[in-house]
mmCIF file of C-alpha atoms in Angstrom:
data_model
loop_
_atom_site.group_PDB
_atom_site.id
_atom_site.type_symbol
_atom_site.label_atom_id
_atom_site.label_comp_id
_atom_site.label_asym_id
_atom_site.label_seq_id
_atom_site.Cartn_x
_atom_site.Cartn_y
_atom_site.Cartn_z
ATOM 1 C CA UNK Y 20 39.775 -34.652 -29.192
ATOM 2 C CA UNK Y 21 39.093 -30.968 -28.630
ATOM 3 C CA UNK Y 22 40.580 -28.943 -31.449
ATOM 4 C CA UNK Y 23 41.434 -25.364 -32.152
ATOM 5 C CA UNK Y 24 42.053 -24.481 -35.778
ATOM 6 C CA UNK Y 25 43.765 -21.406 -37.159
ATOM 7 C CA UNK Y 26 44.401 -20.356 -40.756
ATOM 8 C CA UNK Y 27 47.773 -21.764 -41.756
ATOM 9 C CA UNK Y 28 49.206 -18.442 -42.889
ATOM 10 C CA UNK Y 29 51.577 -16.739 -43.044
ATOM 11 C CA UNK Y 30 49.691 -13.481 -43.252
ATOM 12 C CA UNK Y 31 51.333 -10.388 -44.676
ATOM 13 C CA UNK Y 32 49.786 -6.914 -44.461
ATOM 14 C CA UNK Y 33 51.160 -3.428 -45.146
ATOM 15 C CA UNK Y 34 51.830 -1.052 -42.299
ATOM 16 C CA UNK Y 35 48.682 0.783 -41.256
ATOM 17 C CA UNK Y 36 46.330 -1.916 -42.541
ATOM 18 C CA UNK Y 37 43.924 -4.071 -40.554
ATOM 19 C CA UNK Y 38 45.108 -7.611 -39.865
ATOM 20 C CA UNK Y 39 42.371 -10.188 -39.353
ATOM 21 C CA UNK Y 40 43.197 -13.435 -37.606
ATOM 22 C CA UNK Y 41 40.624 -16.206 -37.341
ATOM 23 C CA UNK Y 42 40.180 -19.267 -35.149
ATOM 24 C CA UNK Y 43 37.567 -22.003 -34.875
ATOM 25 C CA UNK Y 44 37.105 -24.482 -32.054
ATOM 26 C CA UNK Y 45 35.350 -27.818 -31.720
ATOM 27 C CA UNK Y 46 34.146 -27.908 -28.098
ATOM 28 C CA UNK Y 47 30.786 -26.177 -27.714
ATOM 29 C CA UNK Y 48 31.288 -26.194 -23.947
ATOM 30 C CA UNK Y 49 34.276 -23.861 -24.104
ATOM 31 C CA UNK Y 50 33.730 -20.668 -22.161
ATOM 32 C CA UNK Y 51 37.018 -18.763 -22.242
ATOM 33 C CA UNK Y 52 38.990 -17.617 -25.270
ATOM 34 C CA UNK Y 53 42.403 -16.053 -25.500
ATOM 35 C CA UNK Y 54 44.843 -14.602 -27.983
ATOM 36 C CA UNK Y 55 48.555 -14.845 -27.272
ATOM 37 C CA UNK Y 56 51.366 -13.158 -29.161
ATOM 38 C CA UNK Y 57 54.710 -14.907 -29.485
ATOM 39 C CA UNK Y 58 57.785 -13.242 -30.898
ATOM 40 C CA UNK Y 59 60.390 -15.517 -32.442
ATOM 41 C CA UNK Y 60 62.403 -17.286 -29.759
ATOM 42 C CA UNK Y 61 60.271 -15.845 -26.950
ATOM 43 C CA UNK Y 62 57.458 -17.111 -24.750
ATOM 44 C CA UNK Y 63 53.773 -16.407 -25.453
ATOM 45 C CA UNK Y 64 52.227 -13.341 -23.878
ATOM 46 C CA UNK Y 65 48.526 -12.748 -23.349
ATOM 47 C CA UNK Y 66 47.103 -9.884 -25.377
ATOM 48 C CA UNK Y 67 43.340 -10.457 -25.300
ATOM 49 C CA UNK Y 68 40.759 -12.530 -23.468
ATOM 50 C CA UNK Y 69 37.059 -12.771 -24.259
ATOM 51 C CA UNK Y 70 34.283 -14.645 -22.543
ATOM 52 C CA UNK Y 71 31.008 -13.337 -24.033
ATOM 53 C CA UNK Y 72 29.616 -13.131 -27.531
ATOM 54 C CA UNK Y 73 30.399 -9.911 -29.332
ATOM 55 C CA UNK Y 74 33.372 -7.608 -29.544
ATOM 56 C CA UNK Y 75 35.965 -6.616 -26.985
ATOM 57 C CA UNK Y 76 38.318 -3.751 -27.754
ATOM 58 C CA UNK Y 77 41.658 -2.929 -26.171
ATOM 59 C CA UNK Y 78 43.630 -0.235 -27.926
ATOM 60 C CA UNK Y 79 44.365 -1.352 -31.487
ATOM 61 C CA UNK Y 80 43.164 -4.891 -30.753
ATOM 62 C CA UNK Y 81 39.594 -6.171 -31.044
ATOM 63 C CA UNK Y 82 38.586 -9.721 -30.182
ATOM 64 C CA UNK Y 83 35.334 -11.048 -31.601
ATOM 65 C CA UNK Y 84 33.498 -14.109 -30.333
ATOM 66 C CA UNK Y 85 30.603 -16.010 -31.902
ATOM 67 C CA UNK Y 86 29.787 -19.079 -29.829
ATOM 68 C CA UNK Y 87 26.984 -20.225 -32.139
ATOM 69 C CA UNK Y 88 29.429 -20.451 -35.044
ATOM 70 C CA UNK Y 89 32.300 -21.504 -32.780
ATOM 71 C CA UNK Y 90 34.765 -18.948 -33.957
ATOM 72 C CA UNK Y 91 36.861 -16.272 -32.392
ATOM 73 C CA UNK Y 92 38.836 -13.647 -34.239
ATOM 74 C CA UNK Y 93 41.402 -10.955 -33.560
ATOM 75 C CA UNK Y 94 41.553 -7.699 -35.473
ATOM 76 C CA UNK Y 95 44.658 -5.535 -35.303
ATOM 77 C CA UNK Y 96 44.038 -1.999 -36.525
ATOM 78 C CA UNK Y 97 46.786 0.304 -37.803
ATOM 79 C CA UNK Y 98 49.198 -2.624 -37.974
ATOM 80 C CA UNK Y 99 52.797 -1.830 -37.081
ATOM 81 C CA UNK Y 100 56.019 -3.693 -37.910
ATOM 82 C CA UNK Y 101 56.282 -4.426 -34.177
ATOM 83 C CA UNK Y 102 53.091 -6.500 -34.502
ATOM 84 C CA UNK Y 103 55.023 -9.015 -36.614
ATOM 85 C CA UNK Y 104 54.832 -12.216 -34.565
ATOM 86 C CA UNK Y 105 53.019 -15.521 -34.284
ATOM 87 C CA UNK Y 106 49.513 -15.268 -32.832
ATOM 88 C CA UNK Y 107 48.138 -18.211 -30.912
ATOM 89 C CA UNK Y 108 44.447 -18.783 -30.308
ATOM 90 C CA UNK Y 109 43.659 -20.644 -27.079
ATOM 91 C CA UNK Y 110 40.409 -22.072 -25.773
ATOM 92 C CA UNK Y 111 39.685 -23.420 -22.316
ATOM 93 C CA UNK Y 112 39.569 -27.186 -22.092
ATOM 94 C CA UNK Y 113 37.886 -28.239 -18.905
ATOM 95 C CA UNK Y 114 36.722 -25.871 -16.239
ATOM 96 C CA UNK Y 115 35.869 -22.246 -16.586
ATOM 97 C CA UNK Y 116 37.753 -19.037 -16.353
ATOM 98 C CA UNK Y 117 41.283 -17.966 -17.045
ATOM 99 C CA UNK Y 118 42.893 -20.651 -14.859
ATOM 100 C CA UNK Y 119 41.542 -23.653 -16.756
ATOM 101 C CA UNK Y 120 43.574 -25.858 -19.042
ATOM 102 C CA UNK Y 121 43.966 -24.362 -22.475
ATOM 103 C CA UNK Y 122 44.056 -25.945 -25.905
ATOM 104 C CA UNK Y 123 46.142 -23.927 -28.324
ATOM 105 C CA UNK Y 124 45.917 -23.594 -32.066
ATOM 106 C CA UNK Y 125 49.045 -23.995 -34.163
ATOM 107 C CA UNK Y 126 49.359 -20.256 -34.541
ATOM 108 C CA UNK Y 127 49.521 -17.930 -37.497
ATOM 109 C CA UNK Y 128 52.545 -15.833 -38.337
ATOM 110 C CA UNK Y 129 51.807 -12.201 -39.132
ATOM 111 C CA UNK Y 130 54.259 -10.052 -41.044
ATOM 112 C CA UNK Y 131 53.661 -6.297 -41.255
ATOM 113 C CA UNK Y 132 55.483 -4.724 -44.217
ATOM 114 C CA UNK Y 133 56.848 -1.186 -43.641
ATOM 115 C CA UNK S 13 59.028 -9.746 -9.047
ATOM 116 C CA UNK S 14 60.580 -12.512 -11.174
ATOM 117 C CA UNK S 15 57.311 -14.160 -12.323
ATOM 118 C CA UNK S 16 57.944 -17.655 -13.704
ATOM 119 C CA UNK S 17 61.577 -18.773 -13.865
ATOM 120 C CA UNK S 18 62.717 -21.765 -15.885
ATOM 121 C CA UNK S 19 66.121 -23.390 -15.876
ATOM 122 C CA UNK S 20 68.095 -24.313 -17.855
ATOM 123 C CA UNK S 21 67.469 -22.222 -20.968
ATOM 124 C CA UNK S 22 69.217 -24.696 -23.251
ATOM 125 C CA UNK S 23 70.245 -28.328 -22.880
ATOM 126 C CA UNK S 24 71.548 -31.103 -25.092
ATOM 127 C CA UNK S 25 70.880 -34.637 -23.877
ATOM 128 C CA UNK S 26 71.986 -37.969 -25.198
ATOM 129 C CA UNK S 27 69.396 -40.666 -25.821
ATOM 130 C CA UNK S 28 68.601 -42.474 -22.585
ATOM 131 C CA UNK S 29 69.835 -39.736 -20.271
ATOM 132 C CA UNK S 30 67.617 -38.161 -17.630
ATOM 133 C CA UNK S 31 67.112 -34.586 -16.563
ATOM 134 C CA UNK S 32 64.828 -32.287 -14.638
ATOM 135 C CA UNK S 33 63.503 -29.029 -16.010
ATOM 136 C CA UNK S 34 63.027 -26.585 -13.187
ATOM 137 C CA UNK S 35 60.122 -24.153 -12.876
ATOM 138 C CA UNK S 36 59.599 -21.695 -10.033
ATOM 139 C CA UNK S 37 57.028 -18.952 -9.626
ATOM 140 C CA UNK S 38 56.884 -16.242 -6.996
ATOM 141 C CA UNK S 39 53.295 -15.098 -7.542
ATOM 142 C CA UNK S 40 51.673 -17.613 -5.169
ATOM 143 C CA UNK S 41 49.633 -19.081 -8.029
ATOM 144 C CA UNK S 42 47.965 -22.419 -7.393
ATOM 145 C CA UNK S 43 47.647 -23.390 -11.058
ATOM 146 C CA UNK S 44 50.773 -24.426 -12.932
ATOM 147 C CA UNK S 45 51.296 -26.088 -16.299
ATOM 148 C CA UNK S 46 53.951 -27.654 -18.499
ATOM 149 C CA UNK S 47 53.627 -27.330 -22.275
ATOM 150 C CA UNK S 48 55.862 -28.362 -25.116
ATOM 151 C CA UNK S 49 56.040 -26.518 -28.406
ATOM 152 C CA UNK S 50 57.238 -28.113 -31.601
ATOM 153 C CA UNK S 51 57.766 -26.018 -34.764
ATOM 154 C CA UNK S 52 54.439 -25.137 -36.371
ATOM 155 C CA UNK S 53 52.514 -27.261 -33.887
ATOM 156 C CA UNK S 54 51.324 -24.867 -31.227
ATOM 157 C CA UNK S 55 51.524 -25.764 -27.552
ATOM 158 C CA UNK S 56 50.668 -29.196 -26.182
ATOM 159 C CA UNK S 57 49.856 -29.710 -22.491
ATOM 160 C CA UNK S 58 52.087 -32.274 -20.765
ATOM 161 C CA UNK S 59 51.071 -32.042 -17.093
ATOM 162 C CA UNK S 60 49.313 -29.566 -14.873
ATOM 163 C CA UNK S 61 48.751 -28.914 -11.190
ATOM 164 C CA UNK S 62 45.973 -27.125 -9.343
ATOM 165 C CA UNK S 63 47.898 -26.865 -6.089
ATOM 166 C CA UNK S 64 50.652 -28.357 -3.964
ATOM 167 C CA UNK S 65 50.398 -32.140 -3.905
ATOM 168 C CA UNK S 66 47.954 -32.318 -6.836
ATOM 169 C CA UNK S 67 49.039 -33.117 -10.384
ATOM 170 C CA UNK S 68 47.337 -34.550 -13.442
ATOM 171 C CA UNK S 69 48.160 -35.618 -16.964
ATOM 172 C CA UNK S 70 47.617 -33.441 -19.959
ATOM 173 C CA UNK S 71 47.468 -34.335 -23.626
ATOM 174 C CA UNK S 72 51.031 -35.672 -24.079
ATOM 175 C CA UNK S 73 52.298 -37.027 -20.713
ATOM 176 C CA UNK S 74 54.191 -40.124 -21.904
ATOM 177 C CA UNK S 75 57.888 -40.001 -21.077
ATOM 178 C CA UNK S 76 57.487 -37.297 -18.430
ATOM 179 C CA UNK S 77 56.807 -37.025 -14.723
ATOM 180 C CA UNK S 78 56.069 -34.117 -12.416
ATOM 181 C CA UNK S 79 55.812 -33.346 -8.735
ATOM 182 C CA UNK S 80 54.406 -30.384 -6.801
ATOM 183 C CA UNK S 81 55.662 -30.377 -3.247
ATOM 184 C CA UNK S 82 55.347 -26.597 -2.828
ATOM 185 C CA UNK S 83 53.224 -23.866 -4.360
ATOM 186 C CA UNK S 84 56.312 -22.295 -5.901
ATOM 187 C CA UNK S 85 57.980 -25.243 -7.656
ATOM 188 C CA UNK S 86 56.752 -27.523 -10.432
ATOM 189 C CA UNK S 87 59.668 -29.530 -11.884
ATOM 190 C CA UNK S 88 59.316 -31.704 -15.001
ATOM 191 C CA UNK S 89 61.326 -34.933 -15.125
ATOM 192 C CA UNK S 90 62.463 -36.766 -18.262
ATOM 193 C CA UNK S 91 63.603 -40.246 -17.296
ATOM 194 C CA UNK S 92 64.851 -41.771 -20.562
ATOM 195 C CA UNK S 93 65.332 -39.071 -23.137
ATOM 196 C CA UNK S 94 64.261 -39.851 -26.687
ATOM 197 C CA UNK S 95 64.701 -37.814 -29.899
ATOM 198 C CA UNK S 96 60.922 -37.264 -29.959
ATOM 199 C CA UNK S 97 61.333 -35.146 -26.824
ATOM 200 C CA UNK S 98 63.369 -32.572 -28.689
ATOM 201 C CA UNK S 99 61.254 -29.477 -28.236
ATOM 202 C CA UNK S 100 60.858 -26.152 -26.464
ATOM 203 C CA UNK S 101 59.291 -26.554 -23.037
ATOM 204 C CA UNK S 102 57.273 -23.817 -21.384
ATOM 205 C CA UNK S 103 56.143 -23.690 -17.804
ATOM 206 C CA UNK S 104 53.228 -21.413 -16.919
ATOM 207 C CA UNK S 105 51.356 -20.373 -13.833
ATOM 208 C CA UNK S 106 47.904 -18.895 -13.798
ATOM 209 C CA UNK S 107 45.801 -16.421 -11.921
ATOM 210 C CA UNK S 108 43.287 -14.794 -14.202
ATOM 211 C CA UNK S 109 45.465 -15.698 -17.169
ATOM 212 C CA UNK S 110 48.673 -17.503 -17.912
ATOM 213 C CA UNK S 111 52.174 -16.196 -17.228
ATOM 214 C CA UNK S 112 54.770 -18.178 -19.136
ATOM 215 C CA UNK S 113 58.380 -18.736 -18.285
ATOM 216 C CA UNK S 114 61.055 -18.002 -20.875
ATOM 217 C CA UNK S 115 61.274 -21.637 -21.973
ATOM 218 C CA UNK S 116 63.839 -24.441 -22.111
ATOM 219 C CA UNK S 117 65.115 -25.496 -25.509
ATOM 220 C CA UNK S 118 65.957 -29.211 -25.298
ATOM 221 C CA UNK S 119 67.713 -31.262 -27.942
ATOM 222 C CA UNK S 120 68.035 -35.039 -27.626
ATOM 223 C CA UNK S 121 70.732 -36.600 -29.812
#
C-alpha cells in the first residue's frame, strides 16, 4: 500500500511567520509531487507542483523535494490569515506526470493568527 | 469556461437506494477521477478513466460503478447505498494537474 504521511497538526503560526508543512511518502518510484490547498467546505486547489530534487519557489510558497529521504515540504513565507486552510500533500501513484493517479495525505490544517 | 461541474451539491439517501453523481468537464481532458473525502482522512480514489470507454478501479471501488461514454461525462453510480458511503465526493479532470469539481456531499441514513 503506497502511503503519504503528513504531520497530524493542527499548525498555528502568527501572521508574518513562516509556516512549514512536511510530508513523507513510501513509494520510491514516485516522480511527481503536489501541494493542494483546501478551504473549509471547498474543493482542493493546486498551489505547487515539484518534480526534481531541490527547491521550487512561487511567490510566498516554496516546495522542497528530497527523493533520497522521501520527503516533500511546503514553506509559506509571510503567512497571512487568508492562508488558513487544510494543505494536502499528493504523490503520483502509477505513471508519470501531472495526469497520473494521485495518493493524498490526510492533510494538515494551518491556522494563521492575526 | 465552467471547468468541472458536479451535481447535485447535496443529497440525502436512504439505505438501499440508488443514485448517480454527475460529473461533466468542458476542458476536453482525457483523464478523469472520482475521489471520496471523509473527515480527517484525505482523498481516496474510487475510479478513474484515461479516456472515453476506458475506466479502472482505484483504491476504494466497492459499492460504486462508473461509465465513460464521452470525453465530457464521467458519472458515478451508487447501486445500494450504505451508511459507509456517507462522504464528500469530488470529481476531477486532469491536464498538467488536477481541476476538481465543487463536490457532492452525500448522507446515507
